Amino acid sequence: MIDKESRLIQMLNLSDVKNIIKSIANKKRIQVSFIQPAYTSITCYECGCINKSNRKTQENFECIGCGSTSNANTHSSKCIEDRLYIDVLRKSFLNYKNEEYKPKPLKRSSLKKHIRIML
């Protein structure tokens, strides 16, 4: 199955999607930043609780720490947004070079440690 998916991605030229998005955004003078998505689906943006039990279904997010609930996709997008707009998180996760933010090469365990400390 993985081989079929890899071939499909190559055939559709999806491996270059980031560059395509950046190219289109640059033409329209829009800045694009790529963020590490690790733990965004299971991290509560309210209290910082990181637990797989926060996401029991694909559609719903319910924090076991503080009880906040929301649509899982909306919740994850807020976590991603925080990583760019909250100064402490941005400095921990991103490098700013050539007028754009790029993810720092961090291991997942390091990401988790930083998230818990910052939130």
PDB file of C-alpha atoms in Angstrom:
ATOM      1  CA  MET A   1       0.000   0.000   0.000  1.00  0.00           C
ATOM      2  CA  ILE A   2       2.788   2.453   0.848  1.00  0.00           C
ATOM      3  CA  ASP A   3       4.452   1.859  -2.527  1.00  0.00           C
ATOM      4  CA  LYS A   4       1.208   2.680  -4.320  1.00  0.00           C
ATOM      5  CA  GLU A   5       0.795   5.876  -2.304  1.00  0.00           C
ATOM      6  CA  SER A   6       4.391   6.931  -2.955  1.00  0.00           C
ATOM      7  CA  ARG A   7       3.968   6.399  -6.680  1.00  0.00           C
ATOM      8  CA  LEU A   8       0.686   8.312  -6.643  1.00  0.00           C
ATOM      9  CA  ILE A   9       2.313  11.235  -4.830  1.00  0.00           C
ATOM     10  CA  GLN A  10       5.142  11.263  -7.381  1.00  0.00           C
ATOM     11  CA  MET A  11       2.741  10.991 -10.330  1.00  0.00           C
ATOM     12  CA  LEU A  12       0.624  13.876  -9.045  1.00  0.00           C
ATOM     13  CA  ASN A  13       3.758  15.833  -8.147  1.00  0.00           C
ATOM     14  CA  LEU A  14       2.441  16.326  -4.599  1.00  0.00           C
ATOM     15  CA  SER A  15       5.915  16.094  -3.097  1.00  0.00           C
ATOM     16  CA  ASP A  16       6.465  19.650  -4.335  1.00  0.00           C
ATOM     17  CA  VAL A  17       3.248  21.111  -2.897  1.00  0.00           C
ATOM     18  CA  LYS A  18       5.087  23.318  -0.380  1.00  0.00           C
ATOM     19  CA  ASN A  19       7.100  24.950  -3.160  1.00  0.00           C
ATOM     20  CA  ILE A  20       3.992  25.442  -5.288  1.00  0.00           C
ATOM     21  CA  ILE A  21       2.168  27.107  -2.388  1.00  0.00           C
ATOM     22  CA  LYS A  22       5.160  29.350  -1.654  1.00  0.00           C
ATOM     23  CA  SER A  23       5.453  30.331  -5.308  1.00  0.00           C
ATOM     24  CA  ILE A  24       1.792  31.298  -5.586  1.00  0.00           C
ATOM     25  CA  ALA A  25       1.912  33.183  -2.264  1.00  0.00           C
ATOM     26  CA  ASN A  26       5.066  35.084  -3.280  1.00  0.00           C
ATOM     27  CA  LYS A  27       3.395  36.236  -6.486  1.00  0.00           C
ATOM     28  CA  LYS A  28       0.534  37.631  -4.406  1.00  0.00           C
ATOM     29  CA  ARG A  29       2.928  39.018  -1.759  1.00  0.00           C
ATOM     30  CA  ILE A  30       1.633  36.707   0.962  1.00  0.00           C
ATOM     31  CA  GLN A  31       4.040  35.316   3.543  1.00  0.00           C
ATOM     32  CA  VAL A  32       3.852  31.561   4.102  1.00  0.00           C
ATOM     33  CA  SER A  33       5.243  29.794   7.165  1.00  0.00           C
ATOM     34  CA  PHE A  34       5.471  26.058   7.721  1.00  0.00           C
ATOM     35  CA  ILE A  35       4.927  24.803  11.265  1.00  0.00           C
ATOM     36  CA  GLN A  36       5.749  21.436  12.846  1.00  0.00           C
ATOM     37  CA  PRO A  37       2.360  19.746  13.273  1.00  0.00           C
ATOM     38  CA  ALA A  38       3.501  17.312  16.004  1.00  0.00           C
ATOM     39  CA  TYR A  39       1.037  17.107  18.911  1.00  0.00           C
ATOM     40  CA  THR A  40      -1.319  19.780  17.554  1.00  0.00           C
ATOM     41  CA  SER A  41      -4.208  17.313  17.409  1.00  0.00           C
ATOM     42  CA  ILE A  42      -3.836  16.196  21.040  1.00  0.00           C
ATOM     43  CA  THR A  43      -2.650  19.415  22.762  1.00  0.00           C
ATOM     44  CA  CYS A  44      -5.159  21.626  24.546  1.00  0.00           C
ATOM     45  CA  TYR A  45      -4.524  25.251  23.623  1.00  0.00           C
ATOM     46  CA  GLU A  46      -6.345  26.331  26.794  1.00  0.00           C
ATOM     47  CA  CYS A  47      -4.303  24.494  29.453  1.00  0.00           C
ATOM     48  CA  GLY A  48      -1.432  22.817  27.530  1.00  0.00           C
ATOM     49  CA  CYS A  49      -2.465  19.245  28.407  1.00  0.00           C
ATOM     50  CA  ILE A  50      -0.924  16.822  25.872  1.00  0.00           C
ATOM     51  CA  ASN A  51      -2.697  13.475  25.900  1.00  0.00           C
ATOM     52  CA  LYS A  52      -4.004  11.060  23.269  1.00  0.00           C
ATOM     53  CA  SER A  53      -7.228  10.790  25.277  1.00  0.00           C
ATOM     54  CA  ASN A  54      -8.002  14.424  24.390  1.00  0.00           C
ATOM     55  CA  ARG A  55      -8.923  13.224  20.904  1.00  0.00           C
ATOM     56  CA  LYS A  56     -11.183  10.186  21.218  1.00  0.00           C
ATOM     57  CA  THR A  57     -12.850  10.722  17.831  1.00  0.00           C
ATOM     58  CA  GLN A  58     -11.748  12.227  14.540  1.00  0.00           C
ATOM     59  CA  GLU A  59     -14.247  15.087  14.816  1.00  0.00           C
ATOM     60  CA  ASN A  60     -14.175  16.123  18.469  1.00  0.00           C
ATOM     61  CA  PHE A  61     -11.559  17.431  20.878  1.00  0.00           C
ATOM     62  CA  GLU A  62     -12.253  17.199  24.615  1.00  0.00           C
ATOM     63  CA  CYS A  63      -9.447  18.000  27.055  1.00  0.00           C
ATOM     64  CA  ILE A  64      -9.080  15.592  29.955  1.00  0.00           C
ATOM     65  CA  GLY A  65      -7.281  18.334  31.898  1.00  0.00           C
ATOM     66  CA  CYS A  66      -9.631  21.325  31.782  1.00  0.00           C
ATOM     67  CA  GLY A  67     -12.699  19.917  29.997  1.00  0.00           C
ATOM     68  CA  SER A  68     -12.700  22.357  27.067  1.00  0.00           C
ATOM     69  CA  THR A  69     -14.379  20.999  23.940  1.00  0.00           C
ATOM     70  CA  SER A  70     -14.327  22.004  20.293  1.00  0.00           C
ATOM     71  CA  ASN A  71     -14.197  20.728  16.753  1.00  0.00           C
ATOM     72  CA  ALA A  72     -10.894  18.844  16.408  1.00  0.00           C
ATOM     73  CA  ASN A  73      -9.840  20.571  13.185  1.00  0.00           C
ATOM     74  CA  THR A  74     -10.581  24.039  14.542  1.00  0.00           C
ATOM     75  CA  HIS A  75      -8.748  23.201  17.738  1.00  0.00           C
ATOM     76  CA  SER A  76      -5.649  21.925  15.899  1.00  0.00           C
ATOM     77  CA  SER A  77      -5.569  25.012  13.707  1.00  0.00           C
ATOM     78  CA  LYS A  78      -5.501  27.211  16.832  1.00  0.00           C
ATOM     79  CA  CYS A  79      -2.545  25.202  18.175  1.00  0.00           C
ATOM     80  CA  ILE A  80      -0.712  25.700  14.881  1.00  0.00           C
ATOM     81  CA  GLU A  81      -1.550  29.415  14.910  1.00  0.00           C
ATOM     82  CA  ASP A  82      -0.179  29.721  18.464  1.00  0.00           C
ATOM     83  CA  ARG A  83       3.149  28.278  17.357  1.00  0.00           C
ATOM     84  CA  LEU A  84       3.549  31.163  14.933  1.00  0.00           C
ATOM     85  CA  TYR A  85       1.991  34.067  16.828  1.00  0.00           C
ATOM     86  CA  ILE A  86       3.031  33.448  20.450  1.00  0.00           C
ATOM     87  CA  ASP A  87       6.551  34.884  20.755  1.00  0.00           C
ATOM     88  CA  VAL A  88       7.908  32.224  23.113  1.00  0.00           C
ATOM     89  CA  LEU A  89       6.642  29.341  20.974  1.00  0.00           C
ATOM     90  CA  ARG A  90       7.791  30.977  17.737  1.00  0.00           C
ATOM     91  CA  LYS A  91      11.319  31.448  19.116  1.00  0.00           C
ATOM     92  CA  SER A  92      11.401  27.835  20.304  1.00  0.00           C
ATOM     93  CA  PHE A  93      10.090  26.207  17.123  1.00  0.00           C
ATOM     94  CA  LEU A  94      11.002  28.476  14.212  1.00  0.00           C
ATOM     95  CA  ASN A  95      14.026  30.107  12.615  1.00  0.00           C
ATOM     96  CA  TYR A  96      13.609  33.412  10.799  1.00  0.00           C
ATOM     97  CA  LYS A  97      15.844  33.647   7.759  1.00  0.00           C
ATOM     98  CA  ASN A  98      15.495  35.392   4.391  1.00  0.00           C
ATOM     99  CA  GLU A  99      12.229  36.993   5.478  1.00  0.00           C
ATOM    100  CA  GLU A 100      10.479  33.697   6.264  1.00  0.00           C
ATOM    101  CA  TYR A 101       9.967  31.344   9.164  1.00  0.00           C
ATOM    102  CA  LYS A 102      11.169  27.770   8.835  1.00  0.00           C
ATOM    103  CA  PRO A 103      10.789  24.974  11.371  1.00  0.00           C
ATOM    104  CA  LYS A 104      13.789  24.262  13.573  1.00  0.00           C
ATOM    105  CA  PRO A 105      14.979  20.668  13.304  1.00  0.00           C
ATOM    106  CA  LEU A 106      13.599  19.372  16.614  1.00  0.00           C
ATOM    107  CA  LYS A 107      12.772  15.846  17.729  1.00  0.00           C
ATOM    108  CA  ARG A 108       9.166  15.133  18.713  1.00  0.00           C
ATOM    109  CA  SER A 109      10.176  14.650  22.353  1.00  0.00           C
ATOM    110  CA  SER A 110      11.832  18.069  22.355  1.00  0.00           C
ATOM    111  CA  LEU A 111       8.704  19.654  20.861  1.00  0.00           C
ATOM    112  CA  LYS A 112       6.578  18.102  23.580  1.00  0.00           C
ATOM    113  CA  LYS A 113       8.913  19.394  26.318  1.00  0.00           C
ATOM    114  CA  HIS A 114       8.822  22.948  24.917  1.00  0.00           C
ATOM    115  CA  ILE A 115       5.031  22.940  24.575  1.00  0.00           C
ATOM    116  CA  ARG A 116       4.523  21.855  28.185  1.00  0.00           C
ATOM    117  CA  ILE A 117       6.934  24.499  29.487  1.00  0.00           C
ATOM    118  CA  MET A 118       5.465  27.331  27.413  1.00  0.00           C
ATOM    119  CA  LEU A 119       1.728  26.805  27.924  1.00  0.00           C
TER     120      LEU A 119
END
